[in-house]
Amino acid sequence: MKILTTMAFAILFTSVTAIAQTVTADEIMNKAKNGDNVRYENVTVSGIVDLTPYPEEGRDLPSRKWFSTGDNMIDNTIRGEITFVNVTFEDDFLAYYHDERSEYTFVSHFDEAVTFKNCTFLRDAAFKYSEFEEEADFSGSTFNRDANFKYAEYQREANYSNTRFDEEGNFKYAEFKEQADFSNAVFDEDANFKYAELRDGVKFTNAEFNGLWNIKYADMDDEVDLSGIQVNDDVDSKYTKINGRSFERYLLSNRDR
C-alpha cells in the first residue's frame, strides 16, 4: 500500500510539474500590454503570442478599399522588460501583423531591454518595423520558421550570436545604431541583409551561410569582423559598402590579417 501511495504521489507530482511548465500566450500578452516586466525561464508557451494592437483594435476596423489613402499602421509600445530564457514557443510570436481584410498593419515597439536567450521558435517570429530602444538579445535561439526583422531599428546593441535560422533570416532594411553580433550564427536558407545599415560595427565571426547571403546595398561602418565565415552558397554584394569601400576591396585589404 505504501508503494502504491508513493507511486501515485510521484505521478501526481510529475503531472503538476508538467502543467506548471506550460504558460499560455494570454498570460504573457496581458502582462506585456499592462506594462509589467515579463520574465519566464524553462517553460513552453502555448498559443499565439500577439503583442500588437490587433487583438484589441483589429477586428473593429472597417475593410479598406484599394483606393484608400492615409496611414494604415497602428502601433503600440511595450513598456516593461521582456525576458525569455530557454523558452519554447509552440506557435507564432508576433510583434508585427498585417491584416489582409482591413489592409491595416499592426506593430509593437519596445521601450526596455528585450531578451530571448536560448529560445526556440517553432513557428513564425515577426518583428518587422519594431523599434528596440534598449538591448535586443536573441543569442543562442533557434528559428524553425521565418524570422522577420525587416525594417527593425536597434538603438542599442543587438545580439544574434549562436542563433540558428532554419528558414529565411530577414534583416532587409534593418538599422543597427550600435554593434550587431551575428558571430557563430547559422543561416540554413537565405540571410537577407539587403539595404541593412550597420553603423557601429558588426561581427559575423564564424557565421555559416548555407543559402544566399544577400548584402546588396548594405552599409557597414566601424569594425566589421568577417573572420572564419563559411559561405556555402552565394553572396550578392553588389553596391555593398564597408567603411566606404566595396565588399571586394574590403576583403582584399584584410586577407593577410
PDB file of C-alpha atoms in Angstrom:
ATOM      1  CA  MET A   1       0.000   0.000   0.000  1.00  0.00           C
ATOM      2  CA  LYS A   2       2.845   2.326   0.839  1.00  0.00           C
ATOM      3  CA  ILE A   3       4.483   1.622  -2.539  1.00  0.00           C
ATOM      4  CA  LEU A   4       1.238   2.363  -4.380  1.00  0.00           C
ATOM      5  CA  THR A   5       0.802   5.617  -2.454  1.00  0.00           C
ATOM      6  CA  THR A   6       4.350   6.660  -3.267  1.00  0.00           C
ATOM      7  CA  MET A   7       3.845   5.864  -6.964  1.00  0.00           C
ATOM      8  CA  ALA A   8       0.582   7.807  -7.047  1.00  0.00           C
ATOM      9  CA  PHE A   9       2.274  10.802  -5.445  1.00  0.00           C
ATOM     10  CA  ALA A  10       5.134  10.617  -7.946  1.00  0.00           C
ATOM     11  CA  ILE A  11       2.709  10.532 -10.889  1.00  0.00           C
ATOM     12  CA  LEU A  12       0.728  13.437  -9.446  1.00  0.00           C
ATOM     13  CA  PHE A  13       3.912  15.439  -8.861  1.00  0.00           C
ATOM     14  CA  THR A  14       5.086  14.796 -12.412  1.00  0.00           C
ATOM     15  CA  SER A  15       1.726  15.873 -13.826  1.00  0.00           C
ATOM     16  CA  VAL A  16       1.665  19.067 -11.768  1.00  0.00           C
ATOM     17  CA  THR A  17       5.239  19.852 -12.798  1.00  0.00           C
ATOM     18  CA  ALA A  18       4.387  19.365 -16.478  1.00  0.00           C
ATOM     19  CA  ILE A  19       1.378  21.663 -16.152  1.00  0.00           C
ATOM     20  CA  ALA A  20       3.439  24.282 -14.346  1.00  0.00           C
ATOM     21  CA  GLN A  21       5.988  24.311 -17.160  1.00  0.00           C
ATOM     22  CA  THR A  22       3.403  25.359 -19.754  1.00  0.00           C
ATOM     23  CA  VAL A  23       2.405  29.018 -19.954  1.00  0.00           C
ATOM     24  CA  THR A  24      -0.438  30.403 -22.039  1.00  0.00           C
ATOM     25  CA  ALA A  25       0.086  33.130 -24.590  1.00  0.00           C
ATOM     26  CA  ASP A  26      -2.736  35.140 -22.996  1.00  0.00           C
ATOM     27  CA  GLU A  27      -0.858  35.325 -19.702  1.00  0.00           C
ATOM     28  CA  ILE A  28       2.183  36.793 -21.444  1.00  0.00           C
ATOM     29  CA  MET A  29       0.138  39.185 -23.568  1.00  0.00           C
ATOM     30  CA  ASN A  30      -1.742  40.540 -20.550  1.00  0.00           C
ATOM     31  CA  LYS A  31       1.448  41.230 -18.608  1.00  0.00           C
ATOM     32  CA  ALA A  32       3.258  42.831 -21.532  1.00  0.00           C
ATOM     33  CA  LYS A  33       0.374  45.075 -22.558  1.00  0.00           C
ATOM     34  CA  ASN A  34      -0.187  46.177 -18.960  1.00  0.00           C
ATOM     35  CA  GLY A  35       3.383  47.462 -18.855  1.00  0.00           C
ATOM     36  CA  ASP A  36       4.624  44.788 -16.442  1.00  0.00           C
ATOM     37  CA  ASN A  37       8.041  43.195 -16.701  1.00  0.00           C
ATOM     38  CA  VAL A  38       7.748  39.793 -18.357  1.00  0.00           C
ATOM     39  CA  ARG A  39      10.180  37.052 -17.328  1.00  0.00           C
ATOM     40  CA  TYR A  40       9.959  33.309 -17.986  1.00  0.00           C
ATOM     41  CA  GLU A  41      12.578  30.581 -17.888  1.00  0.00           C
ATOM     42  CA  ASN A  42      12.455  26.911 -18.825  1.00  0.00           C
ATOM     43  CA  VAL A  43       8.825  26.889 -19.951  1.00  0.00           C
ATOM     44  CA  THR A  44       6.795  26.111 -23.056  1.00  0.00           C
ATOM     45  CA  VAL A  45       4.385  28.752 -24.332  1.00  0.00           C
ATOM     46  CA  SER A  46       1.142  27.561 -25.885  1.00  0.00           C
ATOM     47  CA  GLY A  47      -0.879  29.691 -28.280  1.00  0.00           C
ATOM     48  CA  ILE A  48      -0.074  32.696 -30.461  1.00  0.00           C
ATOM     49  CA  VAL A  49       1.704  35.480 -28.588  1.00  0.00           C
ATOM     50  CA  ASP A  50       0.398  38.615 -30.274  1.00  0.00           C
ATOM     51  CA  LEU A  51       1.816  41.765 -28.679  1.00  0.00           C
ATOM     52  CA  THR A  52       0.436  44.036 -31.415  1.00  0.00           C
ATOM     53  CA  PRO A  53      -2.763  46.120 -31.024  1.00  0.00           C
ATOM     54  CA  TYR A  54      -4.583  43.766 -33.389  1.00  0.00           C
ATOM     55  CA  PRO A  55      -6.400  41.652 -30.754  1.00  0.00           C
ATOM     56  CA  GLU A  56      -7.891  44.821 -29.214  1.00  0.00           C
ATOM     57  CA  GLU A  57      -8.436  47.003 -32.263  1.00  0.00           C
ATOM     58  CA  GLY A  58      -8.123  44.996 -35.438  1.00  0.00           C
ATOM     59  CA  ARG A  59     -11.467  43.288 -35.580  1.00  0.00           C
ATOM     60  CA  ASP A  60     -13.407  46.570 -35.284  1.00  0.00           C
ATOM     61  CA  LEU A  61     -11.738  48.252 -38.232  1.00  0.00           C
ATOM     62  CA  PRO A  62     -13.694  48.538 -41.478  1.00  0.00           C
ATOM     63  CA  SER A  63     -12.289  46.981 -44.611  1.00  0.00           C
ATOM     64  CA  ARG A  64     -10.219  49.483 -46.578  1.00  0.00           C
ATOM     65  CA  LYS A  65     -10.766  49.966 -50.292  1.00  0.00           C
ATOM     66  CA  TRP A  66      -7.885  49.679 -52.708  1.00  0.00           C
ATOM     67  CA  PHE A  67      -8.077  53.437 -53.410  1.00  0.00           C
ATOM     68  CA  SER A  68      -7.941  54.462 -49.733  1.00  0.00           C
ATOM     69  CA  THR A  69      -5.253  56.914 -48.650  1.00  0.00           C
ATOM     70  CA  GLY A  70      -3.639  57.714 -45.320  1.00  0.00           C
ATOM     71  CA  ASP A  71      -1.583  55.897 -42.737  1.00  0.00           C
ATOM     72  CA  ASN A  72      -2.539  52.263 -42.344  1.00  0.00           C
ATOM     73  CA  MET A  73      -0.171  51.417 -39.471  1.00  0.00           C
ATOM     74  CA  ILE A  74      -1.372  51.069 -35.900  1.00  0.00           C
ATOM     75  CA  ASP A  75       1.319  50.590 -33.283  1.00  0.00           C
ATOM     76  CA  ASN A  76       1.784  50.235 -29.555  1.00  0.00           C
ATOM     77  CA  THR A  77       4.753  50.347 -27.187  1.00  0.00           C
ATOM     78  CA  ILE A  78       5.594  47.568 -24.745  1.00  0.00           C
ATOM     79  CA  ARG A  79       6.853  49.435 -21.656  1.00  0.00           C
ATOM     80  CA  GLY A  80       8.296  46.677 -19.452  1.00  0.00           C
ATOM     81  CA  GLU A  81      11.328  44.459 -19.879  1.00  0.00           C
ATOM     82  CA  ILE A  82      10.803  41.281 -21.889  1.00  0.00           C
ATOM     83  CA  THR A  83      12.906  38.299 -20.802  1.00  0.00           C
ATOM     84  CA  PHE A  84      12.641  34.714 -22.019  1.00  0.00           C
ATOM     85  CA  VAL A  85      15.387  32.208 -21.246  1.00  0.00           C
ATOM     86  CA  ASN A  86      15.270  28.649 -22.575  1.00  0.00           C
ATOM     87  CA  VAL A  87      11.641  29.033 -23.637  1.00  0.00           C
ATOM     88  CA  THR A  88       9.907  27.150 -26.445  1.00  0.00           C
ATOM     89  CA  PHE A  89       7.166  28.964 -28.356  1.00  0.00           C
ATOM     90  CA  GLU A  90       4.792  26.423 -29.882  1.00  0.00           C
ATOM     91  CA  ASP A  91       3.037  28.969 -32.092  1.00  0.00           C
ATOM     92  CA  ASP A  92       3.728  32.363 -33.670  1.00  0.00           C
ATOM     93  CA  PHE A  93       5.344  35.198 -31.748  1.00  0.00           C
ATOM     94  CA  LEU A  94       4.046  38.437 -33.258  1.00  0.00           C
ATOM     95  CA  ALA A  95       5.270  41.988 -32.817  1.00  0.00           C
ATOM     96  CA  TYR A  96       4.063  42.558 -36.380  1.00  0.00           C
ATOM     97  CA  TYR A  97       0.835  41.543 -38.082  1.00  0.00           C
ATOM     98  CA  HIS A  98      -0.728  42.615 -41.356  1.00  0.00           C
ATOM     99  CA  ASP A  99      -4.483  42.161 -41.614  1.00  0.00           C
ATOM    100  CA  GLU A 100      -5.356  41.440 -45.235  1.00  0.00           C
ATOM    101  CA  ARG A 101      -9.053  42.111 -44.658  1.00  0.00           C
ATOM    102  CA  SER A 102      -8.662  45.697 -43.450  1.00  0.00           C
ATOM    103  CA  GLU A 103      -5.218  46.286 -45.021  1.00  0.00           C
ATOM    104  CA  TYR A 104      -4.003  47.687 -41.703  1.00  0.00           C
ATOM    105  CA  THR A 105      -0.596  46.801 -40.255  1.00  0.00           C
ATOM    106  CA  PHE A 106      -0.100  46.352 -36.513  1.00  0.00           C
ATOM    107  CA  VAL A 107       3.331  46.791 -34.914  1.00  0.00           C
ATOM    108  CA  SER A 108       4.850  46.663 -31.435  1.00  0.00           C
ATOM    109  CA  HIS A 109       7.843  48.693 -30.239  1.00  0.00           C
ATOM    110  CA  PHE A 110       9.904  48.005 -27.115  1.00  0.00           C
ATOM    111  CA  ASP A 111      10.978  50.626 -24.558  1.00  0.00           C
ATOM    112  CA  GLU A 112      13.124  48.357 -22.367  1.00  0.00           C
ATOM    113  CA  ALA A 113      15.581  45.520 -22.900  1.00  0.00           C
ATOM    114  CA  VAL A 114      14.332  42.525 -24.882  1.00  0.00           C
ATOM    115  CA  THR A 115      15.860  39.100 -24.237  1.00  0.00           C
ATOM    116  CA  PHE A 116      15.166  35.790 -25.991  1.00  0.00           C
ATOM    117  CA  LYS A 117      18.146  33.728 -24.871  1.00  0.00           C
ATOM    118  CA  ASN A 118      18.411  30.067 -25.916  1.00  0.00           C
ATOM    119  CA  CYS A 119      14.787  30.088 -27.036  1.00  0.00           C
ATOM    120  CA  THR A 120      13.104  28.007 -29.739  1.00  0.00           C
ATOM    121  CA  PHE A 121      10.527  29.481 -32.111  1.00  0.00           C
ATOM    122  CA  LEU A 122       8.695  26.541 -33.659  1.00  0.00           C
ATOM    123  CA  ARG A 123       6.647  28.788 -35.918  1.00  0.00           C
ATOM    124  CA  ASP A 124       6.973  32.360 -37.228  1.00  0.00           C
ATOM    125  CA  ALA A 125       8.751  35.115 -35.316  1.00  0.00           C
ATOM    126  CA  ALA A 126       7.707  38.527 -36.649  1.00  0.00           C
ATOM    127  CA  PHE A 127       9.351  41.789 -35.534  1.00  0.00           C
ATOM    128  CA  LYS A 128       9.009  43.716 -38.795  1.00  0.00           C
ATOM    129  CA  TYR A 129       9.110  47.510 -38.208  1.00  0.00           C
ATOM    130  CA  SER A 130       9.755  47.035 -34.478  1.00  0.00           C
ATOM    131  CA  GLU A 131      11.908  49.619 -32.706  1.00  0.00           C
ATOM    132  CA  PHE A 132      14.145  48.383 -29.898  1.00  0.00           C
ATOM    133  CA  GLU A 133      15.127  51.257 -27.610  1.00  0.00           C
ATOM    134  CA  GLU A 134      17.436  49.165 -25.409  1.00  0.00           C
ATOM    135  CA  GLU A 135      19.487  45.992 -25.907  1.00  0.00           C
ATOM    136  CA  ALA A 136      17.968  43.217 -28.002  1.00  0.00           C
ATOM    137  CA  ASP A 137      19.392  39.785 -27.170  1.00  0.00           C
ATOM    138  CA  PHE A 138      18.340  36.759 -29.242  1.00  0.00           C
ATOM    139  CA  SER A 139      21.564  34.838 -28.634  1.00  0.00           C
ATOM    140  CA  GLY A 140      21.504  31.064 -28.783  1.00  0.00           C
ATOM    141  CA  SER A 141      17.962  30.943 -30.138  1.00  0.00           C
ATOM    142  CA  THR A 142      16.612  28.772 -32.960  1.00  0.00           C
ATOM    143  CA  PHE A 143      14.075  29.951 -35.523  1.00  0.00           C
ATOM    144  CA  ASN A 144      12.377  26.948 -37.136  1.00  0.00           C
ATOM    145  CA  ARG A 145      10.261  29.102 -39.453  1.00  0.00           C
ATOM    146  CA  ASP A 146      10.542  32.627 -40.892  1.00  0.00           C
ATOM    147  CA  ALA A 147      12.381  35.152 -38.728  1.00  0.00           C
ATOM    148  CA  ASN A 148      11.165  38.548 -39.923  1.00  0.00           C
ATOM    149  CA  PHE A 149      13.155  41.557 -38.670  1.00  0.00           C
ATOM    150  CA  LYS A 150      12.688  43.598 -41.842  1.00  0.00           C
ATOM    151  CA  TYR A 151      12.815  47.376 -41.186  1.00  0.00           C
ATOM    152  CA  ALA A 152      13.559  46.785 -37.489  1.00  0.00           C
ATOM    153  CA  GLU A 153      15.500  49.547 -35.723  1.00  0.00           C
ATOM    154  CA  TYR A 154      18.008  48.849 -32.954  1.00  0.00           C
ATOM    155  CA  GLN A 155      19.077  51.805 -30.844  1.00  0.00           C
ATOM    156  CA  ARG A 156      21.439  49.717 -28.662  1.00  0.00           C
ATOM    157  CA  GLU A 157      23.411  46.502 -29.090  1.00  0.00           C
ATOM    158  CA  ALA A 158      21.778  43.638 -30.966  1.00  0.00           C
ATOM    159  CA  ASN A 159      22.974  40.144 -30.116  1.00  0.00           C
ATOM    160  CA  TYR A 160      22.198  37.289 -32.510  1.00  0.00           C
ATOM    161  CA  SER A 161      25.290  35.241 -31.700  1.00  0.00           C
ATOM    162  CA  ASN A 162      24.929  31.459 -31.841  1.00  0.00           C
ATOM    163  CA  THR A 163      21.472  31.715 -33.392  1.00  0.00           C
ATOM    164  CA  ARG A 164      20.155  29.284 -35.984  1.00  0.00           C
ATOM    165  CA  PHE A 165      17.777  30.212 -38.793  1.00  0.00           C
ATOM    166  CA  ASP A 166      16.189  27.128 -40.390  1.00  0.00           C
ATOM    167  CA  GLU A 167      14.330  29.294 -42.914  1.00  0.00           C
ATOM    168  CA  GLU A 168      14.995  32.846 -44.105  1.00  0.00           C
ATOM    169  CA  GLY A 169      16.524  35.282 -41.649  1.00  0.00           C
ATOM    170  CA  ASN A 170      15.181  38.599 -42.928  1.00  0.00           C
ATOM    171  CA  PHE A 171      17.001  41.773 -41.858  1.00  0.00           C
ATOM    172  CA  LYS A 172      16.296  43.700 -45.050  1.00  0.00           C
ATOM    173  CA  TYR A 173      16.338  47.471 -44.380  1.00  0.00           C
ATOM    174  CA  ALA A 174      17.115  46.841 -40.698  1.00  0.00           C
ATOM    175  CA  GLU A 175      19.051  49.633 -38.988  1.00  0.00           C
ATOM    176  CA  PHE A 176      21.584  48.916 -36.242  1.00  0.00           C
ATOM    177  CA  LYS A 177      22.753  52.070 -34.427  1.00  0.00           C
ATOM    178  CA  GLU A 178      25.222  50.213 -32.162  1.00  0.00           C
ATOM    179  CA  GLN A 179      27.154  46.984 -32.581  1.00  0.00           C
ATOM    180  CA  ALA A 180      25.420  43.929 -34.007  1.00  0.00           C
ATOM    181  CA  ASP A 181      26.713  40.443 -33.217  1.00  0.00           C
ATOM    182  CA  PHE A 182      25.974  37.537 -35.576  1.00  0.00           C
ATOM    183  CA  SER A 183      29.025  35.505 -34.597  1.00  0.00           C
ATOM    184  CA  ASN A 184      28.551  31.729 -34.902  1.00  0.00           C
ATOM    185  CA  ALA A 185      25.091  32.226 -36.408  1.00  0.00           C
ATOM    186  CA  VAL A 186      23.901  29.576 -38.873  1.00  0.00           C
ATOM    187  CA  PHE A 187      21.629  30.518 -41.779  1.00  0.00           C
ATOM    188  CA  ASP A 188      20.326  27.337 -43.422  1.00  0.00           C
ATOM    189  CA  GLU A 189      18.423  29.288 -46.064  1.00  0.00           C
ATOM    190  CA  ASP A 190      18.705  32.901 -47.261  1.00  0.00           C
ATOM    191  CA  ALA A 191      20.260  35.517 -44.995  1.00  0.00           C
ATOM    192  CA  ASN A 192      18.739  38.770 -46.190  1.00  0.00           C
ATOM    193  CA  PHE A 193      20.656  41.914 -45.181  1.00  0.00           C
ATOM    194  CA  LYS A 194      19.815  43.853 -48.342  1.00  0.00           C
ATOM    195  CA  TYR A 195      19.853  47.627 -47.637  1.00  0.00           C
ATOM    196  CA  ALA A 196      20.702  46.964 -43.977  1.00  0.00           C
ATOM    197  CA  GLU A 197      22.603  49.695 -42.121  1.00  0.00           C
ATOM    198  CA  LEU A 198      25.139  48.593 -39.508  1.00  0.00           C
ATOM    199  CA  ARG A 199      26.531  51.822 -38.107  1.00  0.00           C
ATOM    200  CA  ASP A 200      28.726  50.807 -35.163  1.00  0.00           C
ATOM    201  CA  GLY A 201      30.389  47.593 -36.214  1.00  0.00           C
ATOM    202  CA  VAL A 202      29.195  44.050 -36.810  1.00  0.00           C
ATOM    203  CA  LYS A 203      30.537  40.596 -36.014  1.00  0.00           C
ATOM    204  CA  PHE A 204      29.929  37.767 -38.465  1.00  0.00           C
ATOM    205  CA  THR A 205      32.762  35.775 -36.903  1.00  0.00           C
ATOM    206  CA  ASN A 206      32.453  32.061 -37.785  1.00  0.00           C
ATOM    207  CA  ALA A 207      28.957  32.583 -39.183  1.00  0.00           C
ATOM    208  CA  GLU A 208      27.721  29.936 -41.638  1.00  0.00           C
ATOM    209  CA  PHE A 209      25.649  30.783 -44.717  1.00  0.00           C
ATOM    210  CA  ASN A 210      24.055  27.786 -46.443  1.00  0.00           C
ATOM    211  CA  GLY A 211      21.743  29.833 -48.646  1.00  0.00           C
ATOM    212  CA  LEU A 212      22.150  33.173 -50.407  1.00  0.00           C
ATOM    213  CA  TRP A 213      23.847  35.806 -48.263  1.00  0.00           C
ATOM    214  CA  ASN A 214      22.231  38.939 -49.635  1.00  0.00           C
ATOM    215  CA  ILE A 215      24.099  42.078 -48.568  1.00  0.00           C
ATOM    216  CA  LYS A 216      23.295  44.073 -51.701  1.00  0.00           C
ATOM    217  CA  TYR A 217      23.307  47.810 -50.894  1.00  0.00           C
ATOM    218  CA  ALA A 218      24.160  47.058 -47.250  1.00  0.00           C
ATOM    219  CA  ASP A 219      26.224  49.720 -45.469  1.00  0.00           C
ATOM    220  CA  MET A 220      28.602  48.605 -42.703  1.00  0.00           C
ATOM    221  CA  ASP A 221      30.749  51.015 -40.696  1.00  0.00           C
ATOM    222  CA  ASP A 222      33.391  50.794 -37.956  1.00  0.00           C
ATOM    223  CA  GLU A 223      34.785  47.361 -37.021  1.00  0.00           C
ATOM    224  CA  VAL A 224      33.500  44.619 -39.323  1.00  0.00           C
ATOM    225  CA  ASP A 225      34.631  41.092 -38.414  1.00  0.00           C
ATOM    226  CA  LEU A 226      34.219  38.505 -41.179  1.00  0.00           C
ATOM    227  CA  SER A 227      36.873  36.109 -39.885  1.00  0.00           C
ATOM    228  CA  GLY A 228      36.069  32.429 -40.138  1.00  0.00           C
ATOM    229  CA  ILE A 229      32.833  32.832 -42.095  1.00  0.00           C
ATOM    230  CA  GLN A 230      31.601  29.908 -44.194  1.00  0.00           C
ATOM    231  CA  VAL A 231      29.688  30.768 -47.353  1.00  0.00           C
ATOM    232  CA  ASN A 232      28.357  27.557 -48.865  1.00  0.00           C
ATOM    233  CA  ASP A 233      26.090  29.100 -51.487  1.00  0.00           C
ATOM    234  CA  ASP A 234      26.444  32.572 -52.965  1.00  0.00           C
ATOM    235  CA  VAL A 235      26.898  36.202 -51.920  1.00  0.00           C
ATOM    236  CA  ASP A 236      25.164  39.163 -53.523  1.00  0.00           C
ATOM    237  CA  SER A 237      27.433  42.055 -52.527  1.00  0.00           C
ATOM    238  CA  LYS A 238      26.549  44.473 -55.320  1.00  0.00           C
ATOM    239  CA  TYR A 239      26.876  48.074 -54.066  1.00  0.00           C
ATOM    240  CA  THR A 240      27.773  46.859 -50.562  1.00  0.00           C
ATOM    241  CA  LYS A 241      29.890  49.366 -48.632  1.00  0.00           C
ATOM    242  CA  ILE A 242      32.198  48.589 -45.712  1.00  0.00           C
ATOM    243  CA  ASN A 243      33.695  51.778 -44.300  1.00  0.00           C
ATOM    244  CA  GLY A 244      33.232  53.374 -47.677  1.00  0.00           C
ATOM    245  CA  ARG A 245      34.900  50.566 -49.638  1.00  0.00           C
ATOM    246  CA  SER A 246      33.331  47.886 -51.766  1.00  0.00           C
ATOM    247  CA  PHE A 247      32.942  44.424 -50.281  1.00  0.00           C
ATOM    248  CA  GLU A 248      35.596  43.022 -52.609  1.00  0.00           C
ATOM    249  CA  ARG A 249      38.142  45.736 -51.772  1.00  0.00           C
ATOM    250  CA  TYR A 250      37.498  45.248 -48.083  1.00  0.00           C
ATOM    251  CA  LEU A 251      38.218  41.514 -48.396  1.00  0.00           C
ATOM    252  CA  LEU A 252      41.393  42.182 -50.373  1.00  0.00           C
ATOM    253  CA  SER A 253      42.674  44.704 -47.862  1.00  0.00           C
ATOM    254  CA  ASN A 254      42.059  42.317 -44.959  1.00  0.00           C
ATOM    255  CA  ARG A 255      43.098  38.981 -46.439  1.00  0.00           C
ATOM    256  CA  ASP A 256      46.523  38.968 -44.827  1.00  0.00           C
ATOM    257  CA  ARG A 257      45.375  39.979 -41.372  1.00  0.00           C
TER     258      ARG A 257
END
